[in-house]
Amino acid sequence: MSQRHSDSSLEDKLLEYRFHSELRLDANGNPASGLPLARGSLRTRTNAAFEPEASASLALTPEDKESRPIILSTQSPAALKMGTQQLIPRSLAVASKAKTPARHQSFAAAVLSREAARRDPQLHPAPSFSLDDMDVDTGPGEMLKRNLRNQSYRAAMKGLTPPGGKGDSIQLSSKLQALAEESSQPSARSPAKNKRTLGRKRAQKGSFKDDPQFYQEIRERGLNTSHESDDDVLDEPPSPERAQRVDTPIVVKSYRPAQVTWSQLPEVVESGILGALSTEERKRQEAMFEILTSEYSYLHSLNTLVAEFLQSPELRATMTQMEYHHLFSNILDVLAASQRFFEALEQRHKAQVCVEDISDILEEHAEHHFHPYVAYCTNEIYQQRTLQKLSAGNTAFREALREIEKRPACGGLPMISFLILPMQRVTRLPLLTDTLCIKTQGHPERYRAASRALKAISKLVKECNEGAHKMERTEQMVTLHTQLDFGKVKSLPLISASRWLLKRGELVLVEEAGLFRKIASRPTCYLFLFNDVLIITKKKSEDSYLVQDYARLEHVQVQKLEPSEPSLPGGGSRSSSVPHPFQVTLLRNSEGRQEHILLSADSASDRARWITALTYKEKQWQGLDHKGELPQVEITKAYFARQADEITLQQADVVLVLQEEDGWLYGERLRDGEMGWFPDGFARSITSRVAVEDNVRRMERLRVETDV
């Protein structure tokens, strides 16, 4: 104790008193009476907590073990000599929550506070570290157990005794007892409001590449049309107007925002540029950076799809070459396009701490490098059909796929979630680019560049949608042309580039009168409803139908009936056998005559879907005046249409709900205006009126600016 690292005589005296008291030395520096004679050097004493095996070999009596105090490494003589800054192994360091100001004390203040606590045991504080910074294991009775990490702290916690105590351990604070391991599941709160998910613990890694997330697990902030996440991204308090809002935008539990924001990057913080930027410019930088980080997550998921599924010899051996091609399509071309896009964005990011713009990159790749997306989306119908066929009838494929999906590299995600990623990414890019447009409205030149990029990407999405629809519709019409037998009915040229199927299905024929007495052998009929004609048939087999009649759609009327209505044959006595009736009137059938048909559906939702489809022509040109007053939902997981009147939806799609019936919703997808039915279990309601109105305004503006 001959060296002193402090010039303060008060601190010297306090240190000397501290060491004599804690090491139980007399005035001459010798051990006090009652202590074991065997004692090592100060270094041996300090390292005892780190070497439990060596310390255990010392021949000490049980009484000695209980009385020997264990000194925390942060309070050891060596640590106190060094001051408050110490070098520790990087592998043991983790970023933690900001500590309260009370913990950031000077060295002298810390010594004085400890001396005051020694004189008054009631003032003795709880340990000044948080178990948030440790990997905690608990055993029976909530006792802390040792493991290879933070061993000295845990040994100290188990054996810590108050000064002068006889082995009675200090009671841990309630904070330590109540602490539980943070769940791997995201918080139920909005990702924008959950501070723990914004990368603050991981920002010190220095790169968004350090811990990539799967694209299936993130939700870009740019998809929030109300932009309530802006204040959170910038670490600013919410505005009073937002603080007064009771309703919040939809919270999707399966989503997590990107880990690192632009403002948290070390190079940005070290440059000192944050203080010189306006709030709007910081938001613009965050919007551009999110396109980069989300593309990296998307690229990470695509690489997993290729490495674990496409290149798996076990999976490849279970299918034919044609099935293999339909299942994975041109995913390697999509991967290459994503790789080029990300490299261009990353190069711009590395060249400038404060990025000037990325709109030119977006426009260039949308126009010249993203064409593989159109081919991949066009193949979607074959991909879904092949996957369903293999999953249903190929045992070897199911087993191989199950084993691959269990691998840690797949993150517990099914293959289908990887296969649909290109469709998800290409439909989100317009919204992310539109967010960039919104952030550049104060700069005319940048706004024009962002608008050009938005139009280029929206055009790409339109081509993807049209490619998928065209392939599906062409295949449907060719197949139906071979299945429909017109017999004695005047033939109708079926195949047409402007014709597609709206709905098909079997219905109960309630009244067999007039022309439809031909179907008396079985009281059912099979309907094919196209966008311009209704064809009524009798099903002969799974792939053969005999046409009974047809009418142009403008000559078809439909009316919903109730089982108890007098107009229904049999009146109320038929209510049990005809639970969901409706009437179809052919004003001019194939022979130019009028016909009435009473039909019954199996469920209320099926009847509603038939009535909606049959009135397609009437509603086609009808606009909705007050869309902001209609309910909206956000899709929480992808849904694939199984029937012609259903709509395929991607995660995060926003849908305007026009009708609800028996667990099914009929709505308009706001990003492109496409309509269809989908189960309500795949969506969550958007309760914030502000978000609903923002969604409508944004989508109407998008359709005007991009001609989608």
mmCIF file with all atom_site columns, N, CA, C and O in Angstrom, residues 275-311:
data_model
loop_
_atom_site.group_PDB
_atom_site.id
_atom_site.type_symbol
_atom_site.label_atom_id
_atom_site.label_alt_id
_atom_site.label_comp_id
_atom_site.label_asym_id
_atom_site.label_entity_id
_atom_site.label_seq_id
_atom_site.pdbx_PDB_ins_code
_atom_site.Cartn_x
_atom_site.Cartn_y
_atom_site.Cartn_z
_atom_site.occupancy
_atom_site.B_iso_or_equiv
_atom_site.pdbx_formal_charge
_atom_site.auth_seq_id
_atom_site.auth_comp_id
_atom_site.auth_asym_id
_atom_site.auth_atom_id
_atom_site.pdbx_PDB_model_num
ATOM 1   N N  . GLY A 1 275 ? -26.053 16.317  -34.484 1.00 0.00 ? 275 GLY A N  1
ATOM 2   C CA . GLY A 1 275 ? -26.464 17.603  -33.951 1.00 0.00 ? 275 GLY A CA 1
ATOM 3   C C  . GLY A 1 275 ? -26.673 18.665  -35.002 1.00 0.00 ? 275 GLY A C  1
ATOM 4   O O  . GLY A 1 275 ? -27.390 19.643  -34.774 1.00 0.00 ? 275 GLY A O  1
ATOM 5   N N  . ALA A 1 276 ? -26.052 18.477  -36.157 1.00 0.00 ? 276 ALA A N  1
ATOM 6   C CA . ALA A 1 276 ? -26.159 19.479  -37.224 1.00 0.00 ? 276 ALA A CA 1
ATOM 7   C C  . ALA A 1 276 ? -27.308 19.209  -38.180 1.00 0.00 ? 276 ALA A C  1
ATOM 8   O O  . ALA A 1 276 ? -27.617 20.057  -39.018 1.00 0.00 ? 276 ALA A O  1
ATOM 9   N N  . LEU A 1 277 ? -27.940 18.035  -38.087 1.00 0.00 ? 277 LEU A N  1
ATOM 10  C CA . LEU A 1 277 ? -29.014 17.676  -39.015 1.00 0.00 ? 277 LEU A CA 1
ATOM 11  C C  . LEU A 1 277 ? -30.371 18.056  -38.450 1.00 0.00 ? 277 LEU A C  1
ATOM 12  O O  . LEU A 1 277 ? -30.600 17.962  -37.242 1.00 0.00 ? 277 LEU A O  1
ATOM 13  N N  . SER A 1 278 ? -31.256 18.451  -39.333 1.00 0.00 ? 278 SER A N  1
ATOM 14  C CA . SER A 1 278 ? -32.629 18.723  -38.923 1.00 0.00 ? 278 SER A CA 1
ATOM 15  C C  . SER A 1 278 ? -33.363 17.405  -38.670 1.00 0.00 ? 278 SER A C  1
ATOM 16  O O  . SER A 1 278 ? -32.920 16.334  -39.104 1.00 0.00 ? 278 SER A O  1
ATOM 17  N N  . THR A 1 279 ? -34.478 17.498  -37.985 1.00 0.00 ? 279 THR A N  1
ATOM 18  C CA . THR A 1 279 ? -35.265 16.300  -37.702 1.00 0.00 ? 279 THR A CA 1
ATOM 19  C C  . THR A 1 279 ? -35.738 15.635  -38.981 1.00 0.00 ? 279 THR A C  1
ATOM 20  O O  . THR A 1 279 ? -35.695 14.406  -39.114 1.00 0.00 ? 279 THR A O  1
ATOM 21  N N  . GLU A 1 280 ? -36.169 16.425  -39.946 1.00 0.00 ? 280 GLU A N  1
ATOM 22  C CA . GLU A 1 280 ? -36.653 15.853  -41.207 1.00 0.00 ? 280 GLU A CA 1
ATOM 23  C C  . GLU A 1 280 ? -35.546 15.148  -41.967 1.00 0.00 ? 280 GLU A C  1
ATOM 24  O O  . GLU A 1 280 ? -35.770 14.102  -42.581 1.00 0.00 ? 280 GLU A O  1
ATOM 25  N N  . GLU A 1 281 ? -34.338 15.704  -41.939 1.00 0.00 ? 281 GLU A N  1
ATOM 26  C CA . GLU A 1 281 ? -33.228 15.061  -42.640 1.00 0.00 ? 281 GLU A CA 1
ATOM 27  C C  . GLU A 1 281 ? -32.844 13.746  -41.963 1.00 0.00 ? 281 GLU A C  1
ATOM 28  O O  . GLU A 1 281 ? -32.513 12.760  -42.625 1.00 0.00 ? 281 GLU A O  1
ATOM 29  N N  . ARG A 1 282 ? -32.905 13.708  -40.643 1.00 0.00 ? 282 ARG A N  1
ATOM 30  C CA . ARG A 1 282 ? -32.615 12.451  -39.943 1.00 0.00 ? 282 ARG A CA 1
ATOM 31  C C  . ARG A 1 282 ? -33.646 11.389  -40.300 1.00 0.00 ? 282 ARG A C  1
ATOM 32  O O  . ARG A 1 282 ? -33.312 10.220  -40.486 1.00 0.00 ? 282 ARG A O  1
ATOM 33  N N  . LYS A 1 283 ? -34.896 11.791  -40.419 1.00 0.00 ? 283 LYS A N  1
ATOM 34  C CA . LYS A 1 283 ? -35.938 10.837  -40.811 1.00 0.00 ? 283 LYS A CA 1
ATOM 35  C C  . LYS A 1 283 ? -35.701 10.334  -42.229 1.00 0.00 ? 283 LYS A C  1
ATOM 36  O O  . LYS A 1 283 ? -35.933 9.164   -42.535 1.00 0.00 ? 283 LYS A O  1
ATOM 37  N N  . ARG A 1 284 ? -35.236 11.207  -43.112 1.00 0.00 ? 284 ARG A N  1
ATOM 38  C CA . ARG A 1 284 ? -34.941 10.782  -44.483 1.00 0.00 ? 284 ARG A CA 1
ATOM 39  C C  . ARG A 1 284 ? -33.781 9.791   -44.500 1.00 0.00 ? 284 ARG A C  1
ATOM 40  O O  . ARG A 1 284 ? -33.804 8.792   -45.235 1.00 0.00 ? 284 ARG A O  1
ATOM 41  N N  . GLN A 1 285 ? -32.756 10.048  -43.697 1.00 0.00 ? 285 GLN A N  1
ATOM 42  C CA . GLN A 1 285 ? -31.636 9.121   -43.606 1.00 0.00 ? 285 GLN A CA 1
ATOM 43  C C  . GLN A 1 285 ? -32.088 7.760   -43.064 1.00 0.00 ? 285 GLN A C  1
ATOM 44  O O  . GLN A 1 285 ? -31.645 6.709   -43.533 1.00 0.00 ? 285 GLN A O  1
ATOM 45  N N  . GLU A 1 286 ? -32.982 7.791   -42.073 1.00 0.00 ? 286 GLU A N  1
ATOM 46  C CA . GLU A 1 286 ? -33.497 6.535   -41.511 1.00 0.00 ? 286 GLU A CA 1
ATOM 47  C C  . GLU A 1 286 ? -34.289 5.758   -42.562 1.00 0.00 ? 286 GLU A C  1
ATOM 48  O O  . GLU A 1 286 ? -34.197 4.529   -42.640 1.00 0.00 ? 286 GLU A O  1
ATOM 49  N N  . ALA A 1 287 ? -35.075 6.461   -43.384 1.00 0.00 ? 287 ALA A N  1
ATOM 50  C CA . ALA A 1 287 ? -35.870 5.788   -44.419 1.00 0.00 ? 287 ALA A CA 1
ATOM 51  C C  . ALA A 1 287 ? -34.975 5.117   -45.448 1.00 0.00 ? 287 ALA A C  1
ATOM 52  O O  . ALA A 1 287 ? -35.234 3.989   -45.877 1.00 0.00 ? 287 ALA A O  1
ATOM 53  N N  . MET A 1 288 ? -33.905 5.790   -45.856 1.00 0.00 ? 288 MET A N  1
ATOM 54  C CA . MET A 1 288 ? -32.975 5.192   -46.814 1.00 0.00 ? 288 MET A CA 1
ATOM 55  C C  . MET A 1 288 ? -32.221 4.024   -46.190 1.00 0.00 ? 288 MET A C  1
ATOM 56  O O  . MET A 1 288 ? -32.015 2.982   -46.832 1.00 0.00 ? 288 MET A O  1
ATOM 57  N N  . PHE A 1 289 ? -31.808 4.190   -44.947 1.00 0.00 ? 289 PHE A N  1
ATOM 58  C CA . PHE A 1 289 ? -31.056 3.121   -44.284 1.00 0.00 ? 289 PHE A CA 1
ATOM 59  C C  . PHE A 1 289 ? -31.920 1.886   -44.075 1.00 0.00 ? 289 PHE A C  1
ATOM 60  O O  . PHE A 1 289 ? -31.428 0.757   -44.136 1.00 0.00 ? 289 PHE A O  1
ATOM 61  N N  . GLU A 1 290 ? -33.226 2.066   -43.845 1.00 0.00 ? 290 GLU A N  1
ATOM 62  C CA . GLU A 1 290 ? -34.099 0.915   -43.645 1.00 0.00 ? 290 GLU A CA 1
ATOM 63  C C  . GLU A 1 290 ? -34.246 0.094   -44.924 1.00 0.00 ? 290 GLU A C  1
ATOM 64  O O  . GLU A 1 290 ? -34.375 -1.135  -44.872 1.00 0.00 ? 290 GLU A O  1
ATOM 65  N N  . ILE A 1 291 ? -34.224 0.735   -46.075 1.00 0.00 ? 291 ILE A N  1
ATOM 66  C CA . ILE A 1 291 ? -34.254 -0.016  -47.330 1.00 0.00 ? 291 ILE A CA 1
ATOM 67  C C  . ILE A 1 291 ? -33.013 -0.889  -47.436 1.00 0.00 ? 291 ILE A C  1
ATOM 68  O O  . ILE A 1 291 ? -33.079 -2.049  -47.876 1.00 0.00 ? 291 ILE A O  1
ATOM 69  N N  . LEU A 1 292 ? -31.868 -0.356  -47.002 1.00 0.00 ? 292 LEU A N  1
ATOM 70  C CA . LEU A 1 292 ? -30.624 -1.132  -47.025 1.00 0.00 ? 292 LEU A CA 1
ATOM 71  C C  . LEU A 1 292 ? -30.679 -2.309  -46.056 1.00 0.00 ? 292 LEU A C  1
ATOM 72  O O  . LEU A 1 292 ? -30.383 -3.454  -46.434 1.00 0.00 ? 292 LEU A O  1
ATOM 73  N N  . THR A 1 293 ? -31.066 -2.067  -44.799 1.00 0.00 ? 293 THR A N  1
ATOM 74  C CA . THR A 1 293 ? -31.052 -3.139  -43.800 1.00 0.00 ? 293 THR A CA 1
ATOM 75  C C  . THR A 1 293 ? -32.107 -4.204  -44.081 1.00 0.00 ? 293 THR A C  1
ATOM 76  O O  . THR A 1 293 ? -31.863 -5.386  -43.872 1.00 0.00 ? 293 THR A O  1
ATOM 77  N N  . SER A 1 294 ? -33.284 -3.777  -44.569 1.00 0.00 ? 294 SER A N  1
ATOM 78  C CA . SER A 1 294 ? -34.312 -4.775  -44.877 1.00 0.00 ? 294 SER A CA 1
ATOM 79  C C  . SER A 1 294 ? -33.918 -5.611  -46.087 1.00 0.00 ? 294 SER A C  1
ATOM 80  O O  . SER A 1 294 ? -34.239 -6.804  -46.149 1.00 0.00 ? 294 SER A O  1
ATOM 81  N N  . GLU A 1 295 ? -33.199 -5.016  -47.039 1.00 0.00 ? 295 GLU A N  1
ATOM 82  C CA . GLU A 1 295 ? -32.709 -5.796  -48.177 1.00 0.00 ? 295 GLU A CA 1
ATOM 83  C C  . GLU A 1 295 ? -31.684 -6.823  -47.722 1.00 0.00 ? 295 GLU A C  1
ATOM 84  O O  . GLU A 1 295 ? -31.629 -7.930  -48.258 1.00 0.00 ? 295 GLU A O  1
ATOM 85  N N  . TYR A 1 296 ? -30.902 -6.475  -46.719 1.00 0.00 ? 296 TYR A N  1
ATOM 86  C CA . TYR A 1 296 ? -29.922 -7.434  -46.200 1.00 0.00 ? 296 TYR A CA 1
ATOM 87  C C  . TYR A 1 296 ? -30.626 -8.597  -45.500 1.00 0.00 ? 296 TYR A C  1
ATOM 88  O O  . TYR A 1 296 ? -30.216 -9.756  -45.653 1.00 0.00 ? 296 TYR A O  1
ATOM 89  N N  . SER A 1 297 ? -31.662 -8.305  -44.724 1.00 0.00 ? 297 SER A N  1
ATOM 90  C CA . SER A 1 297 ? -32.428 -9.390  -44.093 1.00 0.00 ? 297 SER A CA 1
ATOM 91  C C  . SER A 1 297 ? -33.077 -10.275 -45.147 1.00 0.00 ? 297 SER A C  1
ATOM 92  O O  . SER A 1 297 ? -33.093 -11.505 -45.021 1.00 0.00 ? 297 SER A O  1
ATOM 93  N N  . TYR A 1 298 ? -33.617 -9.656  -46.180 1.00 0.00 ? 298 TYR A N  1
ATOM 94  C CA . TYR A 1 298 ? -34.224 -10.396 -47.290 1.00 0.00 ? 298 TYR A CA 1
ATOM 95  C C  . TYR A 1 298 ? -33.187 -11.264 -47.996 1.00 0.00 ? 298 TYR A C  1
ATOM 96  O O  . TYR A 1 298 ? -33.432 -12.449 -48.288 1.00 0.00 ? 298 TYR A O  1
ATOM 97  N N  . LEU A 1 299 ? -32.011 -10.710 -48.229 1.00 0.00 ? 299 LEU A N  1
ATOM 98  C CA . LEU A 1 299 ? -30.927 -11.466 -48.872 1.00 0.00 ? 299 LEU A CA 1
ATOM 99  C C  . LEU A 1 299 ? -30.479 -12.629 -47.989 1.00 0.00 ? 299 LEU A C  1
ATOM 100 O O  . LEU A 1 299 ? -30.195 -13.728 -48.481 1.00 0.00 ? 299 LEU A O  1
ATOM 101 N N  . HIS A 1 300 ? -30.438 -12.398 -46.691 1.00 0.00 ? 300 HIS A N  1
ATOM 102 C CA . HIS A 1 300 ? -30.079 -13.468 -45.744 1.00 0.00 ? 300 HIS A CA 1
ATOM 103 C C  . HIS A 1 300 ? -31.079 -14.623 -45.817 1.00 0.00 ? 300 HIS A C  1
ATOM 104 O O  . HIS A 1 300 ? -30.690 -15.797 -45.829 1.00 0.00 ? 300 HIS A O  1
ATOM 105 N N  . SER A 1 301 ? -32.366 -14.309 -45.902 1.00 0.00 ? 301 SER A N  1
ATOM 106 C CA . SER A 1 301 ? -33.383 -15.358 -46.000 1.00 0.00 ? 301 SER A CA 1
ATOM 107 C C  . SER A 1 301 ? -33.301 -16.093 -47.334 1.00 0.00 ? 301 SER A C  1
ATOM 108 O O  . SER A 1 301 ? -33.473 -17.320 -47.390 1.00 0.00 ? 301 SER A O  1
ATOM 109 N N  . LEU A 1 302 ? -33.033 -15.368 -48.419 1.00 0.00 ? 302 LEU A N  1
ATOM 110 C CA . LEU A 1 302 ? -32.889 -16.026 -49.723 1.00 0.00 ? 302 LEU A CA 1
ATOM 111 C C  . LEU A 1 302 ? -31.698 -16.975 -49.735 1.00 0.00 ? 302 LEU A C  1
ATOM 112 O O  . LEU A 1 302 ? -31.770 -18.076 -50.299 1.00 0.00 ? 302 LEU A O  1
ATOM 113 N N  . ASN A 1 303 ? -30.615 -16.559 -49.128 1.00 0.00 ? 303 ASN A N  1
ATOM 114 C CA . ASN A 1 303 ? -29.438 -17.441 -49.057 1.00 0.00 ? 303 ASN A CA 1
ATOM 115 C C  . ASN A 1 303 ? -29.752 -18.704 -48.257 1.00 0.00 ? 303 ASN A C  1
ATOM 116 O O  . ASN A 1 303 ? -29.265 -19.792 -48.586 1.00 0.00 ? 303 ASN A O  1
ATOM 117 N N  . THR A 1 304 ? -30.559 -18.556 -47.217 1.00 0.00 ? 304 THR A N  1
ATOM 118 C CA . THR A 1 304 ? -30.966 -19.732 -46.441 1.00 0.00 ? 304 THR A CA 1
ATOM 119 C C  . THR A 1 304 ? -31.825 -20.667 -47.285 1.00 0.00 ? 304 THR A C  1
ATOM 120 O O  . THR A 1 304 ? -31.671 -21.890 -47.234 1.00 0.00 ? 304 THR A O  1
ATOM 121 N N  . LEU A 1 305 ? -32.746 -20.105 -48.072 1.00 0.00 ? 305 LEU A N  1
ATOM 122 C CA . LEU A 1 305 ? -33.583 -20.919 -48.959 1.00 0.00 ? 305 LEU A CA 1
ATOM 123 C C  . LEU A 1 305 ? -32.728 -21.721 -49.936 1.00 0.00 ? 305 LEU A C  1
ATOM 124 O O  . LEU A 1 305 ? -32.960 -22.914 -50.144 1.00 0.00 ? 305 LEU A O  1
ATOM 125 N N  . VAL A 1 306 ? -31.733 -21.076 -50.515 1.00 0.00 ? 306 VAL A N  1
ATOM 126 C CA . VAL A 1 306 ? -30.880 -21.754 -51.496 1.00 0.00 ? 306 VAL A CA 1
ATOM 127 C C  . VAL A 1 306 ? -30.003 -22.798 -50.825 1.00 0.00 ? 306 VAL A C  1
ATOM 128 O O  . VAL A 1 306 ? -29.904 -23.949 -51.281 1.00 0.00 ? 306 VAL A O  1
ATOM 129 N N  . ALA A 1 307 ? -29.348 -22.435 -49.717 1.00 0.00 ? 307 ALA A N  1
ATOM 130 C CA . ALA A 1 307 ? -28.383 -23.327 -49.086 1.00 0.00 ? 307 ALA A CA 1
ATOM 131 C C  . ALA A 1 307 ? -29.048 -24.530 -48.425 1.00 0.00 ? 307 ALA A C  1
ATOM 132 O O  . ALA A 1 307 ? -28.531 -25.656 -48.516 1.00 0.00 ? 307 ALA A O  1
ATOM 133 N N  . GLU A 1 308 ? -30.189 -24.313 -47.771 1.00 0.00 ? 308 GLU A N  1
ATOM 134 C CA . GLU A 1 308 ? -30.803 -25.378 -46.983 1.00 0.00 ? 308 GLU A CA 1
ATOM 135 C C  . GLU A 1 308 ? -31.835 -26.195 -47.764 1.00 0.00 ? 308 GLU A C  1
ATOM 136 O O  . GLU A 1 308 ? -32.008 -27.381 -47.485 1.00 0.00 ? 308 GLU A O  1
ATOM 137 N N  . PHE A 1 309 ? -32.517 -25.592 -48.716 1.00 0.00 ? 309 PHE A N  1
ATOM 138 C CA . PHE A 1 309 ? -33.602 -26.288 -49.408 1.00 0.00 ? 309 PHE A CA 1
ATOM 139 C C  . PHE A 1 309 ? -33.254 -26.607 -50.864 1.00 0.00 ? 309 PHE A C  1
ATOM 140 O O  . PHE A 1 309 ? -33.251 -27.769 -51.254 1.00 0.00 ? 309 PHE A O  1
ATOM 141 N N  . LEU A 1 310 ? -32.942 -25.589 -51.648 1.00 0.00 ? 310 LEU A N  1
ATOM 142 C CA . LEU A 1 310 ? -32.681 -25.826 -53.064 1.00 0.00 ? 310 LEU A CA 1
ATOM 143 C C  . LEU A 1 310 ? -31.476 -26.735 -53.281 1.00 0.00 ? 310 LEU A C  1
ATOM 144 O O  . LEU A 1 310 ? -31.491 -27.598 -54.158 1.00 0.00 ? 310 LEU A O  1
ATOM 145 N N  . GLN A 1 311 ? -30.431 -26.563 -52.506 1.00 0.00 ? 311 GLN A N  1
ATOM 146 C CA . GLN A 1 311 ? -29.205 -27.345 -52.681 1.00 0.00 ? 311 GLN A CA 1
ATOM 147 C C  . GLN A 1 311 ? -29.164 -28.601 -51.815 1.00 0.00 ? 311 GLN A C  1
ATOM 148 O O  . GLN A 1 311 ? -28.116 -29.237 -51.718 1.00 0.00 ? 311 GLN A O  1
#
